[in-house]
mmCIF file of C-alpha atoms and ligand atoms in Angstrom:
data_model
loop_
_atom_site.group_PDB
_atom_site.id
_atom_site.type_symbol
_atom_site.label_atom_id
_atom_site.label_comp_id
_atom_site.label_asym_id
_atom_site.label_seq_id
_atom_site.Cartn_x
_atom_site.Cartn_y
_atom_site.Cartn_z
ATOM 1 C CA MET A 1 94.083 112.037 76.482
ATOM 2 C CA SER A 2 93.465 114.902 78.792
ATOM 3 C CA ALA A 3 94.618 114.857 82.399
ATOM 4 C CA VAL A 4 92.288 113.142 84.807
ATOM 5 C CA ARG A 5 91.012 115.022 87.835
ATOM 6 C CA ILE A 6 89.684 113.375 90.922
ATOM 7 C CA GLY A 7 88.321 116.088 93.177
ATOM 8 C CA PRO A 8 91.227 118.479 93.811
ATOM 9 C CA TYR A 9 93.836 116.068 92.448
ATOM 10 C CA THR A 10 95.064 116.152 88.875
ATOM 11 C CA LEU A 11 96.876 112.972 88.100
ATOM 12 C CA ARG A 12 100.323 113.169 86.535
ATOM 13 C CA ASN A 13 99.216 110.537 83.951
ATOM 14 C CA ASN A 14 96.249 108.279 83.478
ATOM 15 C CA LEU A 15 97.808 105.027 84.467
ATOM 16 C CA ILE A 16 96.854 103.671 87.855
ATOM 17 C CA LEU A 17 98.158 100.762 89.854
ATOM 18 C CA ALA A 18 95.118 98.554 90.586
ATOM 19 C CA PRO A 19 94.648 97.585 94.248
ATOM 20 C CA MET A 20 95.850 94.091 94.917
ATOM 21 C CA ALA A 21 95.623 92.609 98.457
ATOM 22 C CA GLY A 22 98.959 91.108 99.392
ATOM 23 C CA VAL A 23 100.768 92.910 96.596
ATOM 24 C CA THR A 24 100.207 96.665 96.492
ATOM 25 C CA ASP A 25 101.747 97.389 99.890
ATOM 26 C CA GLN A 26 103.567 100.573 100.641
ATOM 27 C CA PRO A 27 106.919 99.492 99.217
ATOM 28 C CA PHE A 28 105.361 98.375 95.919
ATOM 29 C CA ARG A 29 103.126 101.393 95.570
ATOM 30 C CA THR A 30 106.057 103.695 96.135
ATOM 31 C CA LEU A 31 108.134 101.889 93.505
ATOM 32 C CA CYS A 32 105.310 101.903 90.954
ATOM 33 C CA GLN A 33 104.761 105.591 91.415
ATOM 34 C CA ARG A 34 108.418 106.341 91.047
ATOM 35 C CA LEU A 35 108.498 104.256 87.861
ATOM 36 C CA GLY A 36 105.639 106.074 86.209
ATOM 37 C CA ALA A 37 102.218 105.298 87.727
ATOM 38 C CA GLY A 38 99.996 108.335 87.838
ATOM 39 C CA MET A 39 98.223 107.072 90.956
ATOM 40 C CA VAL A 40 98.432 103.998 93.186
ATOM 41 C CA VAL A 41 95.711 102.509 95.383
ATOM 42 C CA SER A 42 96.216 100.726 98.661
ATOM 43 C CA GLU A 43 95.293 97.069 99.350
ATOM 44 C CA MET A 44 91.725 96.881 100.531
ATOM 45 C CA VAL A 45 91.030 97.452 104.135
ATOM 46 C CA SER A 46 88.072 95.694 105.786
ATOM 47 C CA SER A 47 85.350 98.035 107.000
ATOM 48 C CA ASP A 48 85.141 95.938 110.141
ATOM 49 C CA MET A 49 87.279 98.106 112.388
ATOM 50 C CA SER A 50 87.430 95.397 115.093
ATOM 51 C CA LEU A 51 89.952 93.704 112.749
ATOM 52 C CA TRP A 52 92.192 96.779 112.478
ATOM 53 C CA ASP A 53 94.382 96.015 115.426
ATOM 54 C CA SER A 54 96.153 93.016 113.921
ATOM 55 C CA ARG A 55 99.700 93.673 112.715
ATOM 56 C CA LYS A 56 98.684 92.742 109.169
ATOM 57 C CA SER A 57 95.897 95.358 109.157
ATOM 58 C CA ARG A 58 98.100 97.995 110.685
ATOM 59 C CA LEU A 59 100.651 97.532 107.931
ATOM 60 C CA ARG A 60 97.918 97.702 105.326
ATOM 61 C CA ARG A 61 96.614 101.058 106.527
ATOM 62 C CA ILE A 62 97.830 104.379 105.264
ATOM 63 C CA HIS A 63 101.311 105.556 106.251
ATOM 64 C CA GLU A 64 103.331 108.624 106.566
ATOM 65 C CA GLY A 65 105.221 109.157 103.315
ATOM 66 C CA ASP A 66 102.789 107.132 101.188
ATOM 67 C CA PRO A 67 102.622 108.367 97.554
ATOM 68 C CA GLU A 68 100.026 111.040 97.006
ATOM 69 C CA PRO A 69 97.154 111.295 96.408
ATOM 70 C CA ARG A 70 96.755 108.584 99.065
ATOM 71 C CA SER A 71 93.853 106.476 97.850
ATOM 72 C CA VAL A 72 92.616 103.875 100.354
ATOM 73 C CA GLN A 73 90.307 101.115 99.322
ATOM 74 C CA ILE A 74 87.659 99.901 101.737
ATOM 75 C CA ALA A 75 85.535 96.773 101.504
ATOM 76 C CA GLY A 76 82.379 95.714 103.304
ATOM 77 C CA GLY A 77 78.653 95.222 102.923
ATOM 78 C CA ASP A 78 77.209 97.382 105.646
ATOM 79 C CA ALA A 79 76.606 101.055 104.849
ATOM 80 C CA GLN A 80 77.218 102.423 108.309
ATOM 81 C CA MET A 81 80.383 100.360 108.908
ATOM 82 C CA MET A 82 81.659 101.489 105.477
ATOM 83 C CA ALA A 83 80.928 105.117 106.356
ATOM 84 C CA ALA A 84 82.736 104.778 109.668
ATOM 85 C CA ALA A 85 85.687 103.063 108.033
ATOM 86 C CA ALA A 86 85.903 105.796 105.408
ATOM 87 C CA ARG A 87 85.899 108.453 108.145
ATOM 88 C CA ALA A 88 88.609 106.695 110.171
ATOM 89 C CA ASN A 89 90.788 106.339 107.063
ATOM 90 C CA VAL A 90 90.455 109.995 106.196
ATOM 91 C CA GLU A 91 91.354 110.916 109.773
ATOM 92 C CA ALA A 92 94.440 108.696 109.335
ATOM 93 C CA GLY A 93 95.485 110.530 106.132
ATOM 94 C CA ALA A 94 93.567 109.034 103.223
ATOM 95 C CA GLN A 95 92.983 111.677 100.478
ATOM 96 C CA ILE A 96 90.668 109.544 98.361
ATOM 97 C CA ILE A 97 88.413 106.702 99.500
ATOM 98 C CA ASP A 98 87.918 103.921 96.974
ATOM 99 C CA ILE A 99 85.067 101.464 97.453
ATOM 100 C CA ASN A 100 85.608 97.839 96.442
ATOM 101 C CA MET A 101 82.726 96.378 94.533
ATOM 102 C CA GLY A 102 85.020 94.487 92.273
ATOM 103 C CA CYS A 103 86.615 91.718 94.333
ATOM 104 C CA PRO A 104 85.103 88.309 93.848
ATOM 105 C CA ALA A 105 86.129 86.942 97.306
ATOM 106 C CA LYS A 106 82.982 85.394 98.743
ATOM 107 C CA LYS A 107 82.894 87.202 102.036
ATOM 108 C CA VAL A 108 84.636 90.092 103.596
ATOM 109 C CA CYS A 109 83.794 90.461 107.246
ATOM 110 C CA ASN A 110 81.079 87.857 107.149
ATOM 111 C CA LYS A 111 78.842 89.789 104.828
ATOM 112 C CA ALA A 112 78.381 90.002 101.126
ATOM 113 C CA ALA A 113 80.986 92.504 99.965
ATOM 114 C CA GLY A 114 83.167 93.327 96.997
ATOM 115 C CA SER A 115 81.497 92.413 93.700
ATOM 116 C CA ALA A 116 78.820 90.338 95.525
ATOM 117 C CA LEU A 117 77.187 93.740 96.214
ATOM 118 C CA LEU A 118 76.498 94.267 92.517
ATOM 119 C CA ARG A 119 73.516 91.926 92.801
ATOM 120 C CA ASP A 120 71.719 94.330 95.148
ATOM 121 C CA GLU A 121 71.526 97.759 93.565
ATOM 122 C CA ALA A 122 69.553 99.305 96.477
ATOM 123 C CA LEU A 123 72.368 98.289 98.811
ATOM 124 C CA VAL A 124 74.974 99.686 96.405
ATOM 125 C CA SER A 125 73.169 102.981 96.494
ATOM 126 C CA GLU A 126 72.839 102.947 100.276
ATOM 127 C CA ILE A 127 76.567 102.239 100.785
ATOM 128 C CA LEU A 128 77.698 104.850 98.228
ATOM 129 C CA GLU A 129 75.484 107.497 99.784
ATOM 130 C CA ALA A 130 76.588 106.669 103.347
ATOM 131 C CA VAL A 131 80.316 106.790 102.465
ATOM 132 C CA ILE A 132 80.062 109.976 100.367
ATOM 133 C CA GLY A 133 78.070 111.639 103.132
ATOM 134 C CA ALA A 134 80.625 110.650 105.748
ATOM 135 C CA VAL A 135 83.746 112.221 104.275
ATOM 136 C CA GLN A 136 84.875 115.435 102.641
ATOM 137 C CA VAL A 137 87.364 113.769 100.321
ATOM 138 C CA PRO A 138 86.538 112.352 96.878
ATOM 139 C CA VAL A 139 85.046 108.841 96.870
ATOM 140 C CA THR A 140 85.795 106.537 93.898
ATOM 141 C CA LEU A 141 84.367 103.112 93.086
ATOM 142 C CA LYS A 142 85.701 99.925 91.542
ATOM 143 C CA ILE A 143 83.297 97.444 90.004
ATOM 144 C CA ARG A 144 83.056 94.537 87.606
ATOM 145 C CA THR A 145 80.796 94.504 84.558
ATOM 146 C CA GLY A 146 78.102 92.767 86.521
ATOM 147 C CA TRP A 147 77.094 89.842 88.682
ATOM 148 C CA ASP A 148 77.245 87.256 85.959
ATOM 149 C CA ARG A 149 77.036 87.203 82.187
ATOM 150 C CA ALA A 150 73.222 87.064 82.293
ATOM 151 C CA ASN A 151 73.181 90.028 84.706
ATOM 152 C CA LYS A 152 75.658 92.515 83.433
ATOM 153 C CA ASN A 153 74.290 95.415 85.398
ATOM 154 C CA GLY A 154 77.552 97.373 85.431
ATOM 155 C CA LEU A 155 75.849 100.148 83.384
ATOM 156 C CA ASN A 156 73.083 100.550 85.984
ATOM 157 C CA VAL A 157 75.613 100.557 88.825
ATOM 158 C CA ALA A 158 77.683 103.164 87.031
ATOM 159 C CA LYS A 159 74.639 105.424 86.723
ATOM 160 C CA ILE A 160 73.775 104.883 90.376
ATOM 161 C CA ALA A 161 77.376 105.744 91.250
ATOM 162 C CA GLU A 162 77.365 108.969 89.268
ATOM 163 C CA GLN A 163 74.062 109.960 90.752
ATOM 164 C CA ALA A 164 75.357 109.294 94.285
ATOM 165 C CA GLY A 165 78.388 111.563 93.745
ATOM 166 C CA ILE A 166 81.132 109.053 92.977
ATOM 167 C CA GLN A 167 84.010 110.963 91.452
ATOM 168 C CA ALA A 168 85.661 108.245 89.257
ATOM 169 C CA LEU A 169 84.783 104.726 88.400
ATOM 170 C CA ALA A 170 87.081 101.812 87.591
ATOM 171 C CA VAL A 171 85.567 98.865 85.716
ATOM 172 C CA HIS A 172 87.170 95.449 85.507
ATOM 173 C CA GLY A 173 85.985 93.808 82.243
ATOM 174 C CA ARG A 174 84.800 90.637 83.830
ATOM 175 C CA THR A 175 81.694 89.654 85.812
ATOM 176 C CA ARG A 176 81.872 88.382 89.315
ATOM 177 C CA ALA A 177 81.081 84.900 88.075
ATOM 178 C CA ASP A 178 84.008 84.979 85.666
ATOM 179 C CA LEU A 179 86.459 85.287 88.594
ATOM 180 C CA TYR A 180 89.737 85.643 86.690
ATOM 181 C CA THR A 181 88.978 83.180 83.850
ATOM 182 C CA GLY A 182 88.560 83.971 80.189
ATOM 183 C CA GLU A 183 89.588 87.334 78.814
ATOM 184 C CA ALA A 184 88.423 90.722 79.940
ATOM 185 C CA GLU A 185 85.920 92.324 77.577
ATOM 186 C CA TYR A 186 85.827 96.007 76.907
ATOM 187 C CA ASP A 187 82.461 96.574 75.181
ATOM 188 C CA THR A 188 80.611 96.932 78.488
ATOM 189 C CA ILE A 189 83.261 99.344 79.643
ATOM 190 C CA ALA A 190 82.858 101.411 76.410
ATOM 191 C CA ALA A 191 79.096 101.480 77.033
ATOM 192 C CA ILE A 192 79.630 102.638 80.612
ATOM 193 C CA LYS A 193 81.972 105.324 79.461
ATOM 194 C CA GLN A 194 79.303 106.600 77.048
ATOM 195 C CA ALA A 195 76.602 106.595 79.743
ATOM 196 C CA VAL A 196 78.287 108.668 82.476
ATOM 197 C CA SER A 197 80.238 111.862 82.622
ATOM 198 C CA ILE A 198 82.569 111.051 85.543
ATOM 199 C CA PRO A 199 86.053 109.720 84.719
ATOM 200 C CA VAL A 200 85.971 105.997 83.858
ATOM 201 C CA PHE A 201 89.021 103.723 84.035
ATOM 202 C CA ALA A 202 89.277 100.394 82.205
ATOM 203 C CA ASN A 203 90.822 97.390 83.926
ATOM 204 C CA GLY A 204 91.669 93.827 83.100
ATOM 205 C CA ASP A 205 94.409 92.083 81.167
ATOM 206 C CA ILE A 206 96.292 95.251 80.182
ATOM 207 C CA THR A 207 99.721 93.770 79.812
ATOM 208 C CA SER A 208 101.587 95.840 77.216
ATOM 209 C CA PRO A 209 101.817 99.264 75.702
ATOM 210 C CA GLU A 210 99.943 98.002 72.543
ATOM 211 C CA LYS A 211 97.199 96.539 74.650
ATOM 212 C CA ALA A 212 96.865 99.795 76.547
ATOM 213 C CA ARG A 213 96.519 101.707 73.301
ATOM 214 C CA ALA A 214 93.990 99.200 71.996
ATOM 215 C CA VAL A 215 91.840 99.367 75.166
ATOM 216 C CA LEU A 216 91.883 103.166 75.210
ATOM 217 C CA ASP A 217 90.859 103.214 71.531
ATOM 218 C CA ALA A 218 88.122 100.625 72.020
ATOM 219 C CA THR A 219 86.545 102.195 75.093
ATOM 220 C CA GLY A 220 87.294 105.897 75.015
ATOM 221 C CA VAL A 221 87.966 105.737 78.775
ATOM 222 C CA ASP A 222 89.894 108.330 80.717
ATOM 223 C CA GLY A 223 92.570 106.015 82.116
ATOM 224 C CA LEU A 224 93.687 102.480 82.816
ATOM 225 C CA LEU A 225 94.105 100.362 85.910
ATOM 226 C CA ILE A 226 96.974 97.902 85.704
ATOM 227 C CA GLY A 227 97.282 95.090 88.172
ATOM 228 C CA ARG A 228 98.987 91.745 87.591
ATOM 229 C CA ALA A 229 101.150 92.995 84.722
ATOM 230 C CA ALA A 230 102.992 95.259 87.174
ATOM 231 C CA GLN A 231 104.027 92.307 89.377
ATOM 232 C CA GLY A 232 107.758 91.974 88.915
ATOM 233 C CA ARG A 233 107.568 94.696 86.299
ATOM 234 C CA PRO A 234 106.837 97.990 88.038
ATOM 235 C CA TRP A 235 108.450 99.865 85.089
ATOM 236 C CA ILE A 236 105.478 98.901 82.942
ATOM 237 C CA PHE A 237 103.912 102.267 83.823
ATOM 238 C CA ARG A 238 106.695 104.308 82.243
ATOM 239 C CA GLU A 239 106.753 101.911 79.260
ATOM 240 C CA ILE A 240 103.041 102.428 78.600
ATOM 241 C CA GLU A 241 103.132 106.114 79.333
ATOM 242 C CA HIS A 242 105.990 106.649 76.839
ATOM 243 C CA TYR A 243 104.308 104.532 74.122
ATOM 244 C CA LEU A 244 100.967 106.339 74.494
ATOM 245 C CA ARG A 245 102.687 109.685 74.330
ATOM 246 C CA THR A 246 105.166 109.023 71.473
ATOM 247 C CA GLY A 247 104.092 105.772 69.687
ATOM 248 C CA GLN A 248 107.628 104.527 70.396
ATOM 249 C CA HIS A 249 108.864 101.801 72.702
ATOM 250 C CA LEU A 250 111.227 102.518 75.493
ATOM 251 C CA PRO A 251 114.112 100.036 75.587
ATOM 252 C CA THR A 252 113.460 97.314 78.176
ATOM 253 C CA PRO A 253 115.452 97.929 81.348
ATOM 254 C CA GLY A 254 118.891 96.271 81.246
ATOM 255 C CA LEU A 255 120.173 93.811 83.811
ATOM 256 C CA ASP A 256 121.885 96.552 85.868
ATOM 257 C CA GLU A 257 118.719 98.505 86.200
ATOM 258 C CA VAL A 258 116.495 95.543 87.015
ATOM 259 C CA GLU A 259 119.036 94.446 89.657
ATOM 260 C CA ARG A 260 119.038 97.941 91.152
ATOM 261 C CA ILE A 261 115.225 98.107 91.253
ATOM 262 C CA LEU A 262 114.904 94.629 92.742
ATOM 263 C CA LEU A 263 117.468 95.286 95.443
ATOM 264 C CA GLU A 264 115.808 98.573 96.270
ATOM 265 C CA HIS A 265 112.466 96.769 96.453
ATOM 266 C CA LEU A 266 113.957 94.057 98.720
ATOM 267 C CA ALA A 267 115.435 96.625 101.080
ATOM 268 C CA ALA A 268 112.135 98.505 101.254
ATOM 269 C CA LEU A 269 110.239 95.226 102.041
ATOM 270 C CA HIS A 270 112.687 94.266 104.765
ATOM 271 C CA ALA A 271 112.500 97.722 106.342
ATOM 272 C CA PHE A 272 108.694 97.950 106.158
ATOM 273 C CA TYR A 273 107.779 94.492 107.369
ATOM 274 C CA GLY A 274 110.807 93.734 109.564
ATOM 275 C CA ASP A 275 113.181 90.897 108.901
ATOM 276 C CA VAL A 276 110.947 87.804 109.415
ATOM 277 C CA MET A 277 107.881 88.959 107.505
ATOM 278 C CA GLY A 278 109.933 90.975 105.029
ATOM 279 C CA VAL A 279 111.889 87.880 103.950
ATOM 280 C CA ARG A 280 108.670 85.891 103.435
ATOM 281 C CA ILE A 281 106.937 88.629 101.435
ATOM 282 C CA ALA A 282 110.010 89.270 99.334
ATOM 283 C CA ARG A 283 109.862 85.704 97.962
ATOM 284 C CA LYS A 284 106.838 86.151 95.773
ATOM 285 C CA HIS A 285 108.099 89.502 94.356
ATOM 286 C CA VAL A 286 111.552 88.040 93.526
ATOM 287 C CA GLY A 287 109.740 85.116 91.828
ATOM 288 C CA TRP A 288 107.800 87.586 89.642
ATOM 289 C CA TYR A 289 110.815 89.617 88.667
ATOM 290 C CA LEU A 290 112.881 86.590 87.626
ATOM 291 C CA ALA A 291 110.072 84.280 86.274
ATOM 292 C CA THR A 292 110.915 84.946 82.642
ATOM 293 C CA ARG A 293 114.736 85.059 82.939
ATOM 294 C CA PRO A 294 116.809 82.013 82.010
ATOM 295 C CA GLY A 295 117.559 80.137 85.231
ATOM 296 C CA GLY A 296 114.910 82.155 87.124
ATOM 297 C CA LYS A 297 112.777 79.192 88.091
ATOM 298 C CA GLU A 298 115.708 77.221 89.510
ATOM 299 C CA PHE A 299 116.935 80.284 91.340
ATOM 300 C CA ARG A 300 113.525 80.764 92.852
ATOM 301 C CA SER A 301 113.397 77.410 94.635
ATOM 302 C CA ARG A 302 116.873 78.070 96.106
ATOM 303 C CA PHE A 303 115.914 81.582 97.052
ATOM 304 C CA ASN A 304 112.705 80.484 98.803
ATOM 305 C CA ALA A 305 114.784 78.481 101.249
ATOM 306 C CA LEU A 306 116.685 81.518 102.412
ATOM 307 C CA ASP A 307 115.576 83.102 105.593
ATOM 308 C CA GLU A 308 117.960 85.975 106.207
ATOM 309 C CA THR A 309 117.621 89.443 104.630
ATOM 310 C CA HIS A 310 121.343 89.696 103.794
ATOM 311 C CA ALA A 311 121.328 86.249 102.190
ATOM 312 C CA GLN A 312 118.373 87.289 100.034
ATOM 313 C CA CYS A 313 120.245 90.397 98.796
ATOM 314 C CA ALA A 314 123.550 88.519 98.318
ATOM 315 C CA ASN A 315 121.806 85.786 96.282
ATOM 316 C CA VAL A 316 120.033 88.294 94.071
ATOM 317 C CA ARG A 317 123.364 89.995 93.382
ATOM 318 C CA GLU A 318 124.907 86.628 92.562
ATOM 319 C CA PHE A 319 122.035 85.785 90.166
ATOM 320 C CA PHE A 320 122.564 88.951 88.224
ATOM 321 C CA ARG A 321 126.366 88.492 88.245
ATOM 322 C CA GLU A 322 125.838 85.085 86.608
ATOM 323 C CA CYS A 323 123.333 86.512 84.118
ATOM 324 C CA ARG A 324 125.926 89.146 83.062
ATOM 325 C CA GLN A 325 128.668 86.520 82.821
ATOM 326 C CA SER A 326 126.577 84.263 80.648
ATOM 327 C CA LEU A 327 125.736 87.204 78.368
ATOM 328 C CA GLU A 328 129.436 88.063 78.063
ATOM 329 C CA THR A 329 130.280 84.424 77.278
ATOM 330 C CA LYS A 330 127.626 84.446 74.574
ATOM 331 C CA ASP A 331 129.032 87.686 73.152
ATOM 332 C CA GLU A 332 132.498 86.251 73.055
ATOM 333 C CA GLN A 333 131.267 83.103 71.340
ATOM 334 C CA GLY A 334 129.437 85.306 68.842
ATOM 335 C CA VAL A 335 132.641 87.202 68.105
ATOM 336 C CA ALA A 336 134.684 84.000 67.835
ATOM 337 C CA ALA A 337 132.133 82.498 65.407
HETATM 338 C C1 FMN B 401 96.450 89.150 94.120
HETATM 339 C C2 FMN B 401 95.271 89.972 93.775
HETATM 340 C C3 FMN B 401 94.697 90.765 94.720
HETATM 341 C C4 FMN B 401 93.613 91.622 94.468
HETATM 342 N N1 FMN B 401 93.128 92.408 95.437
HETATM 343 C C5 FMN B 401 92.164 93.309 95.092
HETATM 344 C C6 FMN B 401 91.686 94.234 96.112
HETATM 345 O O1 FMN B 401 92.170 94.207 97.279
HETATM 346 N N2 FMN B 401 90.727 95.103 95.693
HETATM 347 C C7 FMN B 401 90.257 95.141 94.444
HETATM 348 O O2 FMN B 401 89.349 96.000 94.147
HETATM 349 N N3 FMN B 401 90.696 94.313 93.510
HETATM 350 C C8 FMN B 401 91.638 93.421 93.798
HETATM 351 N N4 FMN B 401 92.163 92.611 92.786
HETATM 352 C C9 FMN B 401 91.711 92.803 91.430
HETATM 353 C C10 FMN B 401 92.593 93.770 90.659
HETATM 354 O O3 FMN B 401 92.514 95.081 91.196
HETATM 355 C C11 FMN B 401 92.209 93.863 89.168
HETATM 356 O O4 FMN B 401 90.854 94.282 89.082
HETATM 357 C C12 FMN B 401 92.349 92.473 88.465
HETATM 358 O O5 FMN B 401 93.555 91.809 88.812
HETATM 359 C C13 FMN B 401 92.265 92.649 86.942
HETATM 360 O O6 FMN B 401 93.291 93.550 86.486
HETATM 361 P P1 FMN B 401 94.666 93.020 85.845
HETATM 362 O O7 FMN B 401 94.326 92.058 84.724
HETATM 363 O O8 FMN B 401 95.386 94.200 85.350
HETATM 364 O O9 FMN B 401 95.378 92.240 86.905
HETATM 365 C C14 FMN B 401 93.165 91.714 93.114
HETATM 366 C C15 FMN B 401 93.801 90.988 92.105
HETATM 367 C C16 FMN B 401 94.836 90.106 92.415
HETATM 368 C C17 FMN B 401 95.492 89.325 91.328
#
């Protein structure tokens, strides 16, 4: 796979953290990039700038020290509002503007937005042209394969996007009507890749190095967007990168490293959101990290009752201490037997 270029930016590898509202905040983006993602995309920001003053919106916007290239995703259904939002984000430091036409949420800022736009190709065109005309930085687009299974117009939208000057296209292998059900399909993505000459990224259900290889082979795309599989497993990027490059698996990170990463993540969340909000947001991340570990579920319900930052860190340390102890006990029993 050759390196992907988006405007002046050459990505370090072709694995991108998919935008996820409520998940891909600055602490998580920074961690994923450190652990191997070639690019990370912000949580979507509404194009309705009257909403931008809330604390939540301020935290979602671009920040000093964000991983580069700083790609900011905007969502909305009005071309002029989208253009203005793109401009304001570039003034605030965005280096790439990503347009959300992939999110199935019914309404963003009281208008059809996200993947709902796919139904109206004229409006798609109008929005893309307005945004591209408003900024000097590269504009990318994220779509689904179509409106519903009877109207898989992803291919048309891809051609419209290329024509308008979109510089890279990410395609989630589900229609809007599928929401998150069923399995992502990659045939439509392969057809889109064949039909356009801008970089195309495949997205949906890429959960392992083998699946990444299979999707790349099946579609011929230029890169992959990985979303949910990175939750609680930000090292998935280096695992996939290594496997694609060498055909070999990296060893899974040991308890010590997972503990270190999780504590670093907790500290970053506490610092970024402040104690009260940081403690709340940390709960879901800790749940994801520990979901598959023995005792993880029970730990989670105790952890969710904690409301102090230092108690969260101390309890995570204790959890890992117990994990190590139970491993040692098992080893001793193995030796004795
Ligand atoms: C919690 C959550 C939030 C999401 N938020 C966004 C978003 O803000 N913008 C967007 O384009 N897609 C959003 N998505 C969709 C993901 O970017 C991605 O397309 C989808 O999860 C499929 O990829 P995956 O199977 O690798 O998770 C979100 C998905 C999840 C699970």
